[in-house]
Every structure is written in structure tokens, then in C-alpha cells.
Tab-separated table of C-alpha atoms and ligand atoms in Angstrom:
chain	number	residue	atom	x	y	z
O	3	UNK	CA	0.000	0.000	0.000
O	4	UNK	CA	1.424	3.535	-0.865
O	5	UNK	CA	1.637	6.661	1.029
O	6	UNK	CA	-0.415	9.140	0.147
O	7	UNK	CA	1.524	11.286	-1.938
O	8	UNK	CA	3.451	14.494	0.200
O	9	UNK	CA	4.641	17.172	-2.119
O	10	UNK	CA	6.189	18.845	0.495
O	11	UNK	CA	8.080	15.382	1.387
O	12	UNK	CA	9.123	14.829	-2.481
O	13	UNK	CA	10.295	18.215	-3.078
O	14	UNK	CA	12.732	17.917	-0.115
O	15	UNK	CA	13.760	14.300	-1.119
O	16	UNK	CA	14.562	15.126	-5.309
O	17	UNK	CA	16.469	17.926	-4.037
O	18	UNK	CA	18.798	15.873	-2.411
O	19	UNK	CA	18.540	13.220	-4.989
O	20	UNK	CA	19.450	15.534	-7.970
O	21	UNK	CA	22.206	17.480	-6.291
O	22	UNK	CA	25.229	15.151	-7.799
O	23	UNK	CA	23.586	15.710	-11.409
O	24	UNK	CA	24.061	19.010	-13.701
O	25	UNK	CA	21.451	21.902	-13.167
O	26	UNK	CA	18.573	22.432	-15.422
O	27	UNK	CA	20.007	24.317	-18.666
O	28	UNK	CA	18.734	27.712	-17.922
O	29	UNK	CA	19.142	27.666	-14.142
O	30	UNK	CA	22.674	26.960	-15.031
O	31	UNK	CA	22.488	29.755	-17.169
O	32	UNK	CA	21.473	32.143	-14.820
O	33	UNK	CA	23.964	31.296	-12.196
O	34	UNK	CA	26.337	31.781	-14.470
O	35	UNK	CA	25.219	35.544	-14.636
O	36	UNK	CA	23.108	35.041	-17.645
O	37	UNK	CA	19.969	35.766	-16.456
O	38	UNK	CA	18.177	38.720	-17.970
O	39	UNK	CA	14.512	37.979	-19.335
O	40	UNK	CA	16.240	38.410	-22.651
O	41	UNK	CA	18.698	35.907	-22.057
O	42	UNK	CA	16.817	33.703	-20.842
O	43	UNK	CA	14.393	33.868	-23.154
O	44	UNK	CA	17.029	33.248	-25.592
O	45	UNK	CA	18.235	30.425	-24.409
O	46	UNK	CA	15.359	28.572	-23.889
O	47	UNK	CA	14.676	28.985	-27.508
O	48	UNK	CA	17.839	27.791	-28.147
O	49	UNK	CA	17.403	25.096	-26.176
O	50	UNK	CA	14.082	23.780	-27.761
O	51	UNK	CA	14.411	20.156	-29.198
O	52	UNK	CA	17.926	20.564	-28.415
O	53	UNK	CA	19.961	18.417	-25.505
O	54	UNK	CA	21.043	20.295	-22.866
O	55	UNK	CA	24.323	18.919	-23.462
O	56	UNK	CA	23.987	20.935	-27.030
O	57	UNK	CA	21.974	24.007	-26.216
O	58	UNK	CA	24.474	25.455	-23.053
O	59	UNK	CA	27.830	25.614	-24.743
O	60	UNK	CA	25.549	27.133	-28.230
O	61	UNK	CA	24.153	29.750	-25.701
O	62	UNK	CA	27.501	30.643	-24.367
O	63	UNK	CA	28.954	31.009	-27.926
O	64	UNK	CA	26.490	33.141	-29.118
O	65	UNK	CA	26.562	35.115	-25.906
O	66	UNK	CA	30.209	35.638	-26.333
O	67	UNK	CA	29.381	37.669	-29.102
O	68	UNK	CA	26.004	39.511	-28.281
O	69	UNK	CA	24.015	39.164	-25.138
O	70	UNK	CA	22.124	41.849	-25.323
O	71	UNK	CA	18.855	42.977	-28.157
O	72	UNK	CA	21.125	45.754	-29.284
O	73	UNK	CA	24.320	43.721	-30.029
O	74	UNK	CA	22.128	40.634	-31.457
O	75	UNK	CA	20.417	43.311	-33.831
O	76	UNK	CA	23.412	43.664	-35.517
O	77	UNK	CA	24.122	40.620	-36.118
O	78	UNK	CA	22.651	39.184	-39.368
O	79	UNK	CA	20.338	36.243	-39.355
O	80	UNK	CA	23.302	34.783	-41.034
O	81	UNK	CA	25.787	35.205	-38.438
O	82	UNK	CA	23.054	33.988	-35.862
O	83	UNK	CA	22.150	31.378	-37.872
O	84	UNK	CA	26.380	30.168	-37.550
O	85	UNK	CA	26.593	30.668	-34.052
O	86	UNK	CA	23.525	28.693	-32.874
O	87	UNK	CA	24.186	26.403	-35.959
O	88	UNK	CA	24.677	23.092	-33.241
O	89	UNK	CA	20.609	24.026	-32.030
O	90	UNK	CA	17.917	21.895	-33.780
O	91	UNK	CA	16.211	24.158	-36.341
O	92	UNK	CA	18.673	26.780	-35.783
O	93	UNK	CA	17.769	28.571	-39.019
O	94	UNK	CA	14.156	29.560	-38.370
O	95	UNK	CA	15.538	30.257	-34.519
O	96	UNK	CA	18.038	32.644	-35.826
O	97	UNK	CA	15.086	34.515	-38.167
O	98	UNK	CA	13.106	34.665	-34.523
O	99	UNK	CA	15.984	35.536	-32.658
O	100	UNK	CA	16.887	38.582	-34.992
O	101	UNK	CA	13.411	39.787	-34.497
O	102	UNK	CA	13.101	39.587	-30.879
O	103	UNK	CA	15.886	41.555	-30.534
O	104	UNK	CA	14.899	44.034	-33.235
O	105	UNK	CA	11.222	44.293	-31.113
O	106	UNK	CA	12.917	44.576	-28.132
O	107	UNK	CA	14.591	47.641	-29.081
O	108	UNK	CA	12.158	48.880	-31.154
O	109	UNK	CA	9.007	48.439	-29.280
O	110	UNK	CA	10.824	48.553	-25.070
O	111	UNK	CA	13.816	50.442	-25.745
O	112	UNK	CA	15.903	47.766	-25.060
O	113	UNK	CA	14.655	46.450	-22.318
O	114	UNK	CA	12.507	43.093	-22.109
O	115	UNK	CA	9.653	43.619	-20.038
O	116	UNK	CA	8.744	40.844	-17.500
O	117	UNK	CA	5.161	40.468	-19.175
O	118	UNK	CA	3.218	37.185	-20.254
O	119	UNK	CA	1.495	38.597	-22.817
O	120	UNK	CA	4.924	39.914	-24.198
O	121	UNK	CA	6.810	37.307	-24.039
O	122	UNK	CA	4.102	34.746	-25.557
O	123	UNK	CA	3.421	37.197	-28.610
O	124	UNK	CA	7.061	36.744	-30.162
O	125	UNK	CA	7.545	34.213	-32.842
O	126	UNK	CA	9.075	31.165	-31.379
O	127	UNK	CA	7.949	31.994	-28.327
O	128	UNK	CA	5.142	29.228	-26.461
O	129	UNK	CA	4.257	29.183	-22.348
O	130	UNK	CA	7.245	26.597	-21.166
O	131	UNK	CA	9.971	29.294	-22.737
O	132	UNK	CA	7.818	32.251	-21.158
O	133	UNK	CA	7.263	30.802	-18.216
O	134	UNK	CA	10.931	29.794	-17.697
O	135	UNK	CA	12.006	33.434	-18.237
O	136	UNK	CA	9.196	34.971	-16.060
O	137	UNK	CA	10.478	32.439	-13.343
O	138	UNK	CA	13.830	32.711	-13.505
O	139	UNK	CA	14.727	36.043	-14.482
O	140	UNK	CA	11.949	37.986	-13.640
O	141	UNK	CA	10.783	35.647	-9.786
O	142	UNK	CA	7.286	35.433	-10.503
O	143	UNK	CA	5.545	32.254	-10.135
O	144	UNK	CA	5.043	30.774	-13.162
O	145	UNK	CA	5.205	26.953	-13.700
O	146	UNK	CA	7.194	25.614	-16.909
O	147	UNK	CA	6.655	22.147	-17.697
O	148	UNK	CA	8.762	20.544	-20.134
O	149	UNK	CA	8.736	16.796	-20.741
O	150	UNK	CA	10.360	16.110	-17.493
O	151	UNK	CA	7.924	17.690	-15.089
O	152	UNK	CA	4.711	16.095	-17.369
O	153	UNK	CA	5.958	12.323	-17.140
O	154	UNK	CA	7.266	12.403	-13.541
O	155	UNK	CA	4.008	14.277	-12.393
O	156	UNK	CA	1.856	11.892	-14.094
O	157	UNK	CA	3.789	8.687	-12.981
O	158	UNK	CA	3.511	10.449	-9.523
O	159	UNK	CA	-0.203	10.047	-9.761
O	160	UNK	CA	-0.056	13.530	-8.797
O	161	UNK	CA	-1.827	14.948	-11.964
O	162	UNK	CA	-3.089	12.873	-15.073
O	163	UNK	CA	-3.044	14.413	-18.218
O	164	UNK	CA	-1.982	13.461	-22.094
O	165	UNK	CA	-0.056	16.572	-22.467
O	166	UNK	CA	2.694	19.147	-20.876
O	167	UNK	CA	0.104	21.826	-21.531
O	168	UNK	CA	-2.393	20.402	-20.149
O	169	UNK	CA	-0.169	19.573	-17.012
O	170	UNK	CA	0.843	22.957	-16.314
O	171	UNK	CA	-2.833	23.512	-15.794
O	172	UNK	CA	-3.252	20.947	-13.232
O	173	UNK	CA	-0.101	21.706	-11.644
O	174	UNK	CA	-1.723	25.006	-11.365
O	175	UNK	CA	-4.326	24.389	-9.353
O	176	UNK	CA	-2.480	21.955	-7.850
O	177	UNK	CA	0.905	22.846	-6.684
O	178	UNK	CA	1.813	24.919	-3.573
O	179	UNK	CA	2.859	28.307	-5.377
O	180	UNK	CA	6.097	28.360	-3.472
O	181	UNK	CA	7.348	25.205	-5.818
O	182	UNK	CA	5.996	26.498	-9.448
O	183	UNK	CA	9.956	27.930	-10.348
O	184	UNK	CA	12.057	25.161	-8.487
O	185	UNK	CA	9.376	22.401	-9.879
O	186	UNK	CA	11.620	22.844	-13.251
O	187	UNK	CA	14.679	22.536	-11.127
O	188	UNK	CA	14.416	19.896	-9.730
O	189	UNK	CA	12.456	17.408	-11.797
O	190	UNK	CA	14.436	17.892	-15.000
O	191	UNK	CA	17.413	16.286	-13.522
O	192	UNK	CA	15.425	13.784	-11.649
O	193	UNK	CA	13.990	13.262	-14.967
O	194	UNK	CA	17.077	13.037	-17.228
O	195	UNK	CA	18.627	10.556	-14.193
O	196	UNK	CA	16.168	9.073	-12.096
O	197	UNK	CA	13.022	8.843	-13.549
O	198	UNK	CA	14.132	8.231	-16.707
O	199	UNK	CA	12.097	7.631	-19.875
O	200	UNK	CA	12.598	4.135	-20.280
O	201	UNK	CA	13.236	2.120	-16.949
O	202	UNK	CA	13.426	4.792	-14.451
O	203	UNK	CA	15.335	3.877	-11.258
O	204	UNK	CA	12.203	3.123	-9.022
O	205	UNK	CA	13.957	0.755	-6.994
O	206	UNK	CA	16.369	3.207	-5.314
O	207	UNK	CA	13.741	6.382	-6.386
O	208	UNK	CA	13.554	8.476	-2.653
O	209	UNK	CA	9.766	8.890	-3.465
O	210	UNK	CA	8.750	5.232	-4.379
O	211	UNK	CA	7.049	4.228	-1.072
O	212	UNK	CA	4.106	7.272	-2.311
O	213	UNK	CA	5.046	7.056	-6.171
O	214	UNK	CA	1.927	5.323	-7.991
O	215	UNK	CA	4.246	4.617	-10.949
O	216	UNK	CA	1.494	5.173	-13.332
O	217	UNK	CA	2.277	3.914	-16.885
O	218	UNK	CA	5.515	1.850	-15.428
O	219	UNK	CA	5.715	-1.397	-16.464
O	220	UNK	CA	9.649	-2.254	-16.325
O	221	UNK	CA	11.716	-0.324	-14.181
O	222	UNK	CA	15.537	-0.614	-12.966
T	306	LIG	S1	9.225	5.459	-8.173
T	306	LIG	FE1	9.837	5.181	-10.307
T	306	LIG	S2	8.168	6.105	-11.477
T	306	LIG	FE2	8.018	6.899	-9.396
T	306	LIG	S3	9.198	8.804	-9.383
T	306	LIG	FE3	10.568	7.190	-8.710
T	306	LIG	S4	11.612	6.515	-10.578
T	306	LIG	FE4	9.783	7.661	-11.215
């Protein structure tokens, strides 16, 4: 029989659990000192379909060169296009990079405002990037859920939905608001290491005793 399951108790345990593992991309990213909403939002497109492995050190490179909307609009969509050349569909993220940067200027002086509605109504741009930057950046509770935090929340039994979208919701109404940034954190590397895709590490997991392990059928 399982425990019911403790968020509160799970939080605590995948922290400990994840600290020998790398940090989530764009928490690494802002430790690092790159953590403006425009850099993060940035990087997170950079980092779409692309391995973390792949996306940091293309972030850095590019941000060697420009890190700000000014320096990136003068770049050309070309020279983007080179630097983030390792990031999966790097040419039509170079065309929205160039723009952002171009709005940015243009429309907020520079500046990226810490706004939802801002942030989601840039090419490129959908609510786990926003929500990342808005978190990390700009510390406003915002939830981003990436594949990570949808399959660990469903196995969880915590929420159960068919999509990350439609997790975020849940998690919404769901999750204590003082966990919607760190939920990212933390379950990205438990994801990548623990609960793993194919045959997660239940039995040495720190939350199996309330885990339902919905959908598991083999498991290490
Ligand atoms: S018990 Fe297994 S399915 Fe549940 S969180 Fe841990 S690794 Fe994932």
C-alpha cells in the first residue's frame, strides 16, 4: 500500500537526490550571470528540441558575441544562424531571434519587459519558454513544464493528463505556489537521471514508497 503522496516530502527528497547531477540548462544559465529575461528567453529557444548537453555551450557562444537585443540586432540572421548552428532548427531560430531583438529595441527600448502577454506574442515563443524566463529572471511564479515535469508528475499520480500543456494547468491548481519555479529545477534532472524515460530507477527512487508509478511497467 502507498503513502499518500506528500509534495512537500518529495520536493525535499529530489532535491537531495538531484544534487550530484548538472542543473537544469537555464538555471545553469542564470547562475552563471546570464539571467536577464532576454537571455533567458534566448536560451530557452535555443534550447528547444535541443539536448542540454547541445543548447548550453551554443548559448555561451552566441553570448560571447552579443548578449544583449542591441548587439544581437546587428548581427545578421546569417551570423546567428552560424553561431547557434549546433541548435535543432537553428535557421528559423536565428530569423526569430533577430526579431526579438529588433522588437525589443524597437518596441521597449531595449529592455525586455517581464510580461506574459509579451513574451508569448514573439515568434518562437510558447508558455514553457515564457514561463521559464518569467520564473527565472523575472521571480514570478510561473510553472514551466517541459517533458520532465509532465511524465514524472503523471507517474507520480499527482496529476493525469496526455499533455505538458495540459499539465501545467493541473499543476496550477495543484501545486503549492512556493514550488511552481524550483518544480523545473528539480524534476528535470530527476527526470534526465532518475526517472528516466525508459526504466526509471524506481527501486532506489527516494519517493517510491508514495510514487503510484502510473504507466511503469519495467523499471531498474
Ligand atoms: S518510483 Fe519510479 S516512477 Fe516513481 S518517481 Fe521514482 S523513478 Fe519515477
Amino acid at each position: 500500500m502507498k503513502k499518500a503522496f506528500d509534495i512537500e516530502r518529495a520536493v525535499k527528497l529530489i532535491s537531495k537526490a538531484v544534487q550530484p547531477y548538472p542543473k537544469a540548462a537555464m538555471f545553469e544559465l542564470a547562475e552563471d550571470g546570464f539571467n536577464s529575461p532576454f537571455e533567458q528567453l534566448i536560451a530557452c529557444i535555443i534550447s528547444i528540441r535541443t539536448y542540454d548537453e547541445v543548447s548550453l555551450p551554443t548559448a555561451r557562444k552566441l553570448f560571447a558575441q552579443a548578449r544583449t537585443p542591441y548587439k544581437i540586432s546587428k548581427l545578421t540572421v546569417k551570423e546567428i544562424d552560424s553561431l547557434i548552428g549546433t541548435s535543432t532548427f537553428h535557421e528559423r531560430k536565428a530569423i526569430q531571434i533577430h526579431e526579438i531583438a529588433k522588437r525589443v529595441l524597437a518596441e521597449y527600448d531595449g529592455e525586455l519587459p517581464c510580461d506574459s502577454e509579451i513574451l508569448l506574442s514573439f515568434s518562437g515563443v510558447g508558455p514553457k519558454c515564457a514561463n521559464l524566463t518569467l520564473g527565472i529572471a523575472c521571480g514570478q511564479p510561473y510553472i514551466s513544464v517541459d517533458i520532465h515535469v509532465h511524465r514524472v508528475t503523471n507517474r507520480w499520480g499527482y496529476v493525469k493528463t496526455s499533455t505538458p500543456e495540459k499539465t501545467m494547468v493541473a499543476l496550477e491548481a495543484k501545486l503549492p505556489r512556493e514550488h511552481w519555479i524550483d518544480i523545473n529545477r528539480l524534476l528535470v534532472p530527476f527526470g534526465k537521471h532518475i526517472c528516466t524515460g525508459t526504466l526509471p530507477k524506481c527501486s532506489t527512487c527516494p519517493v517510491l514508497d508514495m510514487c503510484q508509478q502510473v504507466g511503469v511497467t519495467k523499471h531498474r
